[in-house]
XYZ file of C-alpha atoms in Angstrom:
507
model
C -12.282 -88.505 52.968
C -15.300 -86.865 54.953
C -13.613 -88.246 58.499
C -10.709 -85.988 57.226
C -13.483 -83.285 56.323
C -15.045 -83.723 59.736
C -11.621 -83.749 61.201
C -10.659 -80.893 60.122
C -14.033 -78.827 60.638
C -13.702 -80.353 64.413
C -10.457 -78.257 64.536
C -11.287 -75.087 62.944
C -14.035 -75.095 65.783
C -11.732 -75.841 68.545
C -9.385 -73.318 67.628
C -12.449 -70.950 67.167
C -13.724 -71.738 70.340
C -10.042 -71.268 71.626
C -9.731 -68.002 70.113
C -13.067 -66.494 70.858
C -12.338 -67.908 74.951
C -9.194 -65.778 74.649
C -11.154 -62.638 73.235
C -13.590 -62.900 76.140
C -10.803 -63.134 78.815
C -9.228 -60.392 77.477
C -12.279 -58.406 77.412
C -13.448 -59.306 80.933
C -9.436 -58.364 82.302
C -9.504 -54.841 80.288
C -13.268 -54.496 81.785
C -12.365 -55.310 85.241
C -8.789 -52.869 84.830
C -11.040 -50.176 83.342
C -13.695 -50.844 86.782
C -10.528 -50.167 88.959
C -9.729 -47.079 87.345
C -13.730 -45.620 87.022
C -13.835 -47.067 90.815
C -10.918 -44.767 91.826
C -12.531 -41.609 90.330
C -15.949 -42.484 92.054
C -14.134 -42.646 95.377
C -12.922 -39.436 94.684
C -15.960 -37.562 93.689
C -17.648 -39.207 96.852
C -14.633 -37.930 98.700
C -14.700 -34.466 97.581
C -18.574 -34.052 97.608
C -19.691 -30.612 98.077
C -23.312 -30.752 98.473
C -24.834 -27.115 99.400
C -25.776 -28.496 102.220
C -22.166 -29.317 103.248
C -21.401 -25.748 102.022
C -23.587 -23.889 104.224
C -21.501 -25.820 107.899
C -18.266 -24.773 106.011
C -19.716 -21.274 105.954
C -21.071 -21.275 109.832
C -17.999 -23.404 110.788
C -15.631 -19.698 108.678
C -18.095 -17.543 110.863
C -17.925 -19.010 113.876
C -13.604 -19.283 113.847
C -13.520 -15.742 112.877
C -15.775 -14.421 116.156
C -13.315 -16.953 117.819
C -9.902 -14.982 116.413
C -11.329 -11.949 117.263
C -12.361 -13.081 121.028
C -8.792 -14.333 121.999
C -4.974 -14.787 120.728
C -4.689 -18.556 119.438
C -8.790 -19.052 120.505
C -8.785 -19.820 116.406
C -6.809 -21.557 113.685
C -7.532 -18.099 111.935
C -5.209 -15.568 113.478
C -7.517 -12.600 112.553
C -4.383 -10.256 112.460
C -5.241 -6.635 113.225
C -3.619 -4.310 110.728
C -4.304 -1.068 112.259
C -5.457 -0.280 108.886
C -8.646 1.954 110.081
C -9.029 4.128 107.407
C -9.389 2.933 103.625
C -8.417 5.505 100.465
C -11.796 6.724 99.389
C -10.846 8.361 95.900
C -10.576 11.477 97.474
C -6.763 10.998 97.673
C -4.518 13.381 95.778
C -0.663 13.573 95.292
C 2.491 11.386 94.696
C 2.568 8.120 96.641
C 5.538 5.522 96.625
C 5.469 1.703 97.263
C 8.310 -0.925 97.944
C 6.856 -4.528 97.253
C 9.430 -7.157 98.823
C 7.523 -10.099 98.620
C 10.331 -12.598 97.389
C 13.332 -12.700 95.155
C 12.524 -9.847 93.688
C 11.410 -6.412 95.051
C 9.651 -3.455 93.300
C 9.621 0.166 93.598
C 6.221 1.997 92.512
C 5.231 5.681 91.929
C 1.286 6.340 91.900
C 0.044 9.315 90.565
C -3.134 10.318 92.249
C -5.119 13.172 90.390
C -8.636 12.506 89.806
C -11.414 11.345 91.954
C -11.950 7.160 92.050
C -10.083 7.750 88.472
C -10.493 3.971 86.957
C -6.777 4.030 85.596
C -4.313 4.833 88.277
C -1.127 6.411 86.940
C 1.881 4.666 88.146
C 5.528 4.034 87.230
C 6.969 0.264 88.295
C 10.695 -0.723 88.804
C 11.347 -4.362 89.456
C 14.689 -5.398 90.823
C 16.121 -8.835 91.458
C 17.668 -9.408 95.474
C 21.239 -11.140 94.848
C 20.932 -14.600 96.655
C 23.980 -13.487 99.221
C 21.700 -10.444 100.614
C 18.752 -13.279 101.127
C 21.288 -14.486 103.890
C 23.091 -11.596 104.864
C 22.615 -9.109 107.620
C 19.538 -6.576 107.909
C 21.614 -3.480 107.232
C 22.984 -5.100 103.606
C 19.421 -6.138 102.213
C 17.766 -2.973 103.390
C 20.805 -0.559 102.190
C 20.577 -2.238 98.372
C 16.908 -1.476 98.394
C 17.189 1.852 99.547
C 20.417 2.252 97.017
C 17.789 1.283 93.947
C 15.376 3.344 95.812
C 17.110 6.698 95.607
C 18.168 5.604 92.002
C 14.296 5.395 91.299
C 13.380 8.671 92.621
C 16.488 10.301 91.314
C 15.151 9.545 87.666
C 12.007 11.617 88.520
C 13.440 14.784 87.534
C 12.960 18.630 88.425
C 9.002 18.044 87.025
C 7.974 15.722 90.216
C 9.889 17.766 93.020
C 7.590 17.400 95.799
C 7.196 21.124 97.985
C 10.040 21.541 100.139
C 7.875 20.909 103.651
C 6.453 17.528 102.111
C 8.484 14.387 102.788
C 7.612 11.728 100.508
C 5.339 8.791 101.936
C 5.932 5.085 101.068
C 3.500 2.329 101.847
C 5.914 -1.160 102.735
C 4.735 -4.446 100.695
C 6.369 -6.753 102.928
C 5.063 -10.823 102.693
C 6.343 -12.583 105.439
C 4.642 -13.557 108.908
C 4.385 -10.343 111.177
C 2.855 -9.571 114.080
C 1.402 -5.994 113.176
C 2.041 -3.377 116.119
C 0.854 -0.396 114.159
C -0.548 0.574 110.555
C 3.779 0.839 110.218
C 5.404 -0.873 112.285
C 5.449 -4.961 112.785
C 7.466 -7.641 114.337
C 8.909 -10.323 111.830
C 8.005 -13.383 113.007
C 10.189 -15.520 111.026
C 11.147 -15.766 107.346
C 10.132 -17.884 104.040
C 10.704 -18.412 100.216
C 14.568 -18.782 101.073
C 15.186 -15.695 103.405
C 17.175 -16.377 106.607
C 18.785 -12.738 108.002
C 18.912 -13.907 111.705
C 19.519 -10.487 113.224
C 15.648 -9.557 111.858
C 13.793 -11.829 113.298
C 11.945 -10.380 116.154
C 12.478 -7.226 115.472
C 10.812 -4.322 114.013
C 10.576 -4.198 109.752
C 9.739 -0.664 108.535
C 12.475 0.702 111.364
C 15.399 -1.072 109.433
C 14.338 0.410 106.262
C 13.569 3.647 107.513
C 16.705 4.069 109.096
C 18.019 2.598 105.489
C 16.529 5.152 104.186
C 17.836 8.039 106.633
C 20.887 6.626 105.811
C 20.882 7.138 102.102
C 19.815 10.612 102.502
C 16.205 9.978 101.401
C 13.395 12.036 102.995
C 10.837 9.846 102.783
C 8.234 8.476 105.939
C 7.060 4.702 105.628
C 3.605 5.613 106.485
C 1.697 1.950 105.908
C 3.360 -1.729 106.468
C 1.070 -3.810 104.060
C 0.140 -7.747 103.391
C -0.977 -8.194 100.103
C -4.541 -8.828 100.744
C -4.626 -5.701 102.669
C -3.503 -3.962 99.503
C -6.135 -5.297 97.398
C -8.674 -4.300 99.562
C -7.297 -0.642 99.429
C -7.319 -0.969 95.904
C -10.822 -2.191 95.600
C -11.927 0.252 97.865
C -10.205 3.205 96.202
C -12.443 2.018 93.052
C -15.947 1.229 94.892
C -16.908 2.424 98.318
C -18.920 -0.783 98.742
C -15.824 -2.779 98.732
C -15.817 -4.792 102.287
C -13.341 -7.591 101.847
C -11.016 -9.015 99.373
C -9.666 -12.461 98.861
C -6.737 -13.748 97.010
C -6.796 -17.077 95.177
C -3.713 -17.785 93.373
C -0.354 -19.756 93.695
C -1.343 -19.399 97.990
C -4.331 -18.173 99.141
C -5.637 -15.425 101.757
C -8.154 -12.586 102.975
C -8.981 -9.854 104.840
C -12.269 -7.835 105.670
C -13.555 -4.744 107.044
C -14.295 -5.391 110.639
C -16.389 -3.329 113.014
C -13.739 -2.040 116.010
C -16.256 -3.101 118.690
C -15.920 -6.888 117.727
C -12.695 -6.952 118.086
C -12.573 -8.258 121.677
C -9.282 -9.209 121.932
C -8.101 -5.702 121.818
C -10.661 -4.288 123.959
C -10.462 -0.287 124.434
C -8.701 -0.430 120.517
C -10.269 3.063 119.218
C -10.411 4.172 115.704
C -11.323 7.493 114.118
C -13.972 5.503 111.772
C -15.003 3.033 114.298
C -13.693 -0.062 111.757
C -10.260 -1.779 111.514
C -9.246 -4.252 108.668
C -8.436 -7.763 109.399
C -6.161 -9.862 107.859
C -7.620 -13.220 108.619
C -4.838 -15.777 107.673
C -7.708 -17.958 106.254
C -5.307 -20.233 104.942
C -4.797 -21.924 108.023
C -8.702 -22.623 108.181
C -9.988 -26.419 109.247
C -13.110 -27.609 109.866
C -14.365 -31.111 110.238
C -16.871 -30.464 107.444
C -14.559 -29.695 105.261
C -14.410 -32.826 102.413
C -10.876 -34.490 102.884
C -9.434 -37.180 101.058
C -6.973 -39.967 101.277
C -4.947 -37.627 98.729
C -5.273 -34.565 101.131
C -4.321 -36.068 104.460
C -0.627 -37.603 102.259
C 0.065 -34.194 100.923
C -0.635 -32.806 103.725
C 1.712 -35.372 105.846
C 4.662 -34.899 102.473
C 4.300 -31.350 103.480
C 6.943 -28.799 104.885
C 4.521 -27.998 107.385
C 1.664 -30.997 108.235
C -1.385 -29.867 110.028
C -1.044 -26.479 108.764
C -2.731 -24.240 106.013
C -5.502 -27.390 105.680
C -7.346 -24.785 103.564
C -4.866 -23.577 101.331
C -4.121 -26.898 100.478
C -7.508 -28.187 99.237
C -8.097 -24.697 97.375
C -4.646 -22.826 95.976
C -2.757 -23.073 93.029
C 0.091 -24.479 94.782
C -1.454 -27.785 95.578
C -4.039 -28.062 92.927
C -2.152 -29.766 90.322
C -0.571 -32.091 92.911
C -3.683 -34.071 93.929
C -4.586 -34.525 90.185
C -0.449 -35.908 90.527
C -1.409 -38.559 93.529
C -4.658 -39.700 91.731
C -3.194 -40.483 88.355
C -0.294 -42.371 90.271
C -2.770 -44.558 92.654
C -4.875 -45.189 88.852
C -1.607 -46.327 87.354
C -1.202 -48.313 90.464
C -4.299 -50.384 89.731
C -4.824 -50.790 86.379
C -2.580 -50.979 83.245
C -4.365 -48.212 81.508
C -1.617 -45.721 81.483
C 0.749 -48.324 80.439
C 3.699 -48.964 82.629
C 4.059 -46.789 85.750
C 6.152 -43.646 84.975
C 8.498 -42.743 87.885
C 7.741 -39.253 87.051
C 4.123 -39.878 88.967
C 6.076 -40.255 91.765
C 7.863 -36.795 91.940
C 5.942 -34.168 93.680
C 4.430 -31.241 92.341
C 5.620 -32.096 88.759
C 2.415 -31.655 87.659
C 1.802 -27.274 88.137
C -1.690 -26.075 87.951
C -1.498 -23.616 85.516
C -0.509 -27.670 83.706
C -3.791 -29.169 85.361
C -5.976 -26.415 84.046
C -4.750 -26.551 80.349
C -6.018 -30.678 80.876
C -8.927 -29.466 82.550
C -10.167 -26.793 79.633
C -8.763 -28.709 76.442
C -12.151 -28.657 74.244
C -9.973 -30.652 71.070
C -12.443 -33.632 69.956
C -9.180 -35.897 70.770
C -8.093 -34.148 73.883
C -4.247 -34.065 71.894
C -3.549 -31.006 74.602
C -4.204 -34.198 77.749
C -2.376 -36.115 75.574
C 0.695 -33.920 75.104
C 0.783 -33.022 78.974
C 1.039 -36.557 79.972
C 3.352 -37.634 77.401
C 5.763 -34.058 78.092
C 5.415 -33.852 81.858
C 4.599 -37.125 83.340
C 5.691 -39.219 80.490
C 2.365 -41.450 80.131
C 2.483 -41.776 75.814
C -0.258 -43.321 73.884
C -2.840 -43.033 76.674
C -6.069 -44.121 75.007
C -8.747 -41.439 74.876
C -11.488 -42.559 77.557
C -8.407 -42.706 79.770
C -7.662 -39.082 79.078
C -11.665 -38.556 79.617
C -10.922 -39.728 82.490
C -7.581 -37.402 83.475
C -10.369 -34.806 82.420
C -13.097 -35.802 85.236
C -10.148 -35.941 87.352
C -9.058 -32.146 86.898
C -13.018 -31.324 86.997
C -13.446 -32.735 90.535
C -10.369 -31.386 92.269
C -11.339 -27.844 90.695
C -15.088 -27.632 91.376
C -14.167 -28.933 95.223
C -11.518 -25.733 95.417
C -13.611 -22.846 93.796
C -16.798 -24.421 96.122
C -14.816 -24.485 98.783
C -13.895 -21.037 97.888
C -17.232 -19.485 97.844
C -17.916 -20.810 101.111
C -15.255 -19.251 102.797
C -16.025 -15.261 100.831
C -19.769 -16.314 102.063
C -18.510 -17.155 105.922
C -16.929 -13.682 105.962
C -20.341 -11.903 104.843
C -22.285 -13.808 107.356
C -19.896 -12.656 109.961
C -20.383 -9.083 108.397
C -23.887 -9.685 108.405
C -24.233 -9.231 104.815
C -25.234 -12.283 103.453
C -28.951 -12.169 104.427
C -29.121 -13.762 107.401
C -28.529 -10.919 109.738
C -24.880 -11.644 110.885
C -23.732 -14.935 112.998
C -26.376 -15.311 115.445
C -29.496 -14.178 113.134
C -31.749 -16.547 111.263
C -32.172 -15.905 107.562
C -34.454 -12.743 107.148
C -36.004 -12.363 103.700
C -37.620 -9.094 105.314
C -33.739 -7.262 105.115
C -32.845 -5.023 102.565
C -29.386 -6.364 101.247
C -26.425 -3.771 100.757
C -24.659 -3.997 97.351
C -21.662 -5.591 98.844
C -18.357 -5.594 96.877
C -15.335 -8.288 96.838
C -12.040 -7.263 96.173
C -10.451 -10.250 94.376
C -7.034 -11.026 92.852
C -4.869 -13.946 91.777
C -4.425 -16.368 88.993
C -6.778 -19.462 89.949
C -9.139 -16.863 89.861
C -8.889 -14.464 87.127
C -7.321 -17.255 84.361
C -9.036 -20.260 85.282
C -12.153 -19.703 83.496
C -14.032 -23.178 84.722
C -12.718 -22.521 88.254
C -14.552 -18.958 88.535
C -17.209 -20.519 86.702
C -17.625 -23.211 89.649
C -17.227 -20.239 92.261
C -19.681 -18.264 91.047
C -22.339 -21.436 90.587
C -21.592 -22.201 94.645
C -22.027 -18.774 95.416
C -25.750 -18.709 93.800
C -26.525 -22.002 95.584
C -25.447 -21.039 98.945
C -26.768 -17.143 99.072
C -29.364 -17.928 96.788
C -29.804 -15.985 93.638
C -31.637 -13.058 95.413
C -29.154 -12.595 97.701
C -26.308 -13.351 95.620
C -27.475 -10.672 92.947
C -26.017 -8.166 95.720
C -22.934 -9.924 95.962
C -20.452 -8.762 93.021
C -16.608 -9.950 92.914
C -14.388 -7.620 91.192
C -10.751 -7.964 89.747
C -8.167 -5.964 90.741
C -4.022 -5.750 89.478
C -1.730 -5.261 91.788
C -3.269 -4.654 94.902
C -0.096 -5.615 96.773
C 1.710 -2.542 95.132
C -0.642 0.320 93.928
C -2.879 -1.204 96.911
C -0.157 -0.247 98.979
C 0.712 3.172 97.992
C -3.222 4.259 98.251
C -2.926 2.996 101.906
C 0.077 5.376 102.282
C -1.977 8.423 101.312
C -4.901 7.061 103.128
C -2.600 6.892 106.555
C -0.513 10.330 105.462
C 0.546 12.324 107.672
C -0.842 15.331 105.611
C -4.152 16.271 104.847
C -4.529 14.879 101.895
C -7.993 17.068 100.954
C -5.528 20.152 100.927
C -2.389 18.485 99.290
C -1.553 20.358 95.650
C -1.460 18.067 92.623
C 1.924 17.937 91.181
């Protein structure tokens, strides 16, 4: 009987032996598939370090590209496109201004109401039309004589109240965002078209003249006094509000800017004169590289996947269009390692599946169980049951991409005050001067990544302490504006009218 009892005991501790071996493997293969995932995230943050160090060559590297655009055509991978834009709406303006925004498949016609001085609330009447798909492919004279048919219907609705004086045309400042090749503050060359427009017969050839012969056409007495890029627009706009506004910058689905530049520095248009001495620039910053910019393995594959590899390297690492993306491409090589998302959904592998606006909601869920990661994963990329340090980790991931954009960001507002010379240093050639008295210098700024992300401002703000330094930055102030690229463009209209606007009656 006790060789059975020691028999038995002998097997109880085998199998417990067997048991607690299996427990330990299984703990050392979920330790070492956990590793590859943390190991993958630490690659990443290494990859997309943005020390302020690192911050500060991104910001000479933006100054020194822009004097470059502005020496010579193509000396830059910023075009540093003159506008002819010389003279900015002050608040002074006063009348009825129009503005046609055709910036994709859909155009808008705007009235603004100018009355009082730098009023804060513009008064303005918006019409938004859709373009039927044929016209995207049509001929110049079809797409322009629809807009200037919904045109006319717009003004026709005004009534006998808004008759302008019979010896005043009505002025229109032109919205238009595709690439052009500005020849005056309205006229410009279309270089080629985007976002699903191909009208053949317009390509090369002057914009505002089709519509304003559209609008001849129709019977409408009205000038196209500005042709305007978006940015340009929410410059005016900021500028209408605050004299001190210098450049503005929008961050949203894409991502551009455009500054107040001193005529005399423009020395690729040498003999250019202006009646204040200052032109804007629309600097295509976008299309911005620099070696010390922090690229990763994820950045150079979207970039080759791309519709157009080796260009808009900034845009990529910093807009709403690609944001969401890399989070996409480092989830996918994690699943690749490691099990811990559970079998590899095929939907990692389509592109841009994962929108920012998608990637932020990760990025800002405070729950204690992160159920908002959770349901993203599971809805979008169909990755259920993901444990919750995993979705820690999908958190860390979102936090990393975003604080390398908005950064990245702030470097490139601060390279276009140090060109300016208003970031303390004394402009591009000047060593830092704490002697200086710093001008309250305002940023016109507008887009979605910016104004709804509330961690990515957050990040863009932080950078822009660290690199300026908090005395300097104090000076610094970023402002929203709404809808620069319309009411933006109807200020530049009055600002450019071919009245004087001092002596114009209110209506």
């Amino acid at each position: 009987m006790g060789r059975v009892v020691v028999g038995v005991s002998v097997s109880v501790a085998a199998v417990a032996c067997a048991v607690a071996a299996t427990v330990v493997v299984r703990r050392m293969r979920s330790r070492k598939k956990w590793n590859k995932v943390v190991g993958v995230l630490r690659e990443l943050e290494e990859g997309c370090d943005t020390t302020v160090g690192r911050l500060r060559q991104v910001v000479d590297a933006m100054a020194v590209e822009m004097h470059a655009g502005l020496a010579s055509e193509g000396g830059s991978k910023l075009k540093m496109l003159l506008t002819y834009v010389d003279n900015l709406p002050k608040g002074t303006e006063r009348g009825t201004y129009y503005a046609l925004d055709l910036g994709g498949t859909n155009f808008r016609v705007l009235r603004v109401h100018l009355r009082d001085q730098q009023s804060s609330v513009l008064e303005h009447e918006v019409e938004k039309q859709p373009i039927p798909q044929v016209l995207m492919t049509s001929t110049s004279e079809d797409l322009f004589h629809f807009i200037a048919s919904s045109l006319k219907e717009f003004i026709e609705k005004e009534g006998d109240g808004s008759e302008l004086s019979p010896d005043r045309r009505r002025e229109l400042g032109f919205t238009f965002s595709f690439p052009v090749k500005q020849m005056s503050v309205s006229s410009g060359i279309l270089i080629k078209w985007t976002k699903g427009f191909s009208i053949v017969d317009m390509v090369g050839r002057d914009v505002p003249a089709y519509l304003q012969e559209a609008l001849t056409r129709k019977g409408l007495d009205m000038r196209v006094a500005a042709l305007v890029n978006d940015t340009v627009g929410t410059l005016a706009l900021g500028h209408y509000h605050d004299a001190d506004t210098v450049a503005a910058i929008i961050i949203g689905t894409g991502t551009n800017a455009c500054y107040l530049e001193r005529t005399d520095a423009i020395i690729k248009c040498q003999g250019l004169l202006t009646t204040s001495g200052c032109m804007v620039v629309n600097m295509e910053w976008g299309n911005f590289w620099s070696s010390h910019l922090p690229r990763t393995l994820y950045d150079i594959d979207l970039d080759a996947e791309s519709p157009n590899p080796n260009d808009q390297g900034f845009e990529k690492m910093i807009s709403g269009m690609y944001l969401g993306d890399i989070v996409r491409r480092v989830i996918l090589r994690m699943s690749l390692e490691s099990d811990m998302f559970g079998p590899i959904s095929s939907k990692l592998s389509i592109p841009f599946i994962l929108s920012t606006p998608k990637m932020a909601d990760m990025h800002e869920d405070v729950s204690p169980d992160l159920r908002e990661v959770a349901r993203i994963l599971k809805d979008i990329l169909e990755i259920p049951e993901v444990p919750l340090k995993v979705r820690k980790i999908v958190v860390k991931v979102c936090d990393v991409v975003t604080r390398r954009a908005a950064r990245l960001a702030a470097a490139g507002i601060v390279g276009i005050l140090k060109k300016i010379g208003r970031d303390g240093s004394g402009g591009i050639t000047g060593g830092r001067r704490s002697d200086m008295k710093m001008k309250r210098t305002v940023v016109a700024i507008e887009g979605g990544l910016y104004s709804s992300y509330t961690l990515f401002r957050e990040y863009l703000h932080e950078a822009l302490n660290e690199i300026l330094g908090e005395d300097i930055a104090k000076h610094v102030i970023l402002k929203v504006t709404k809808d620069g690229s319309g009411i933006g463009a109807a200020l530049l209209a009055a600002s450019h009218s071919s009245y004087n606007v001092d002596t114009v009656q209110l209506l």
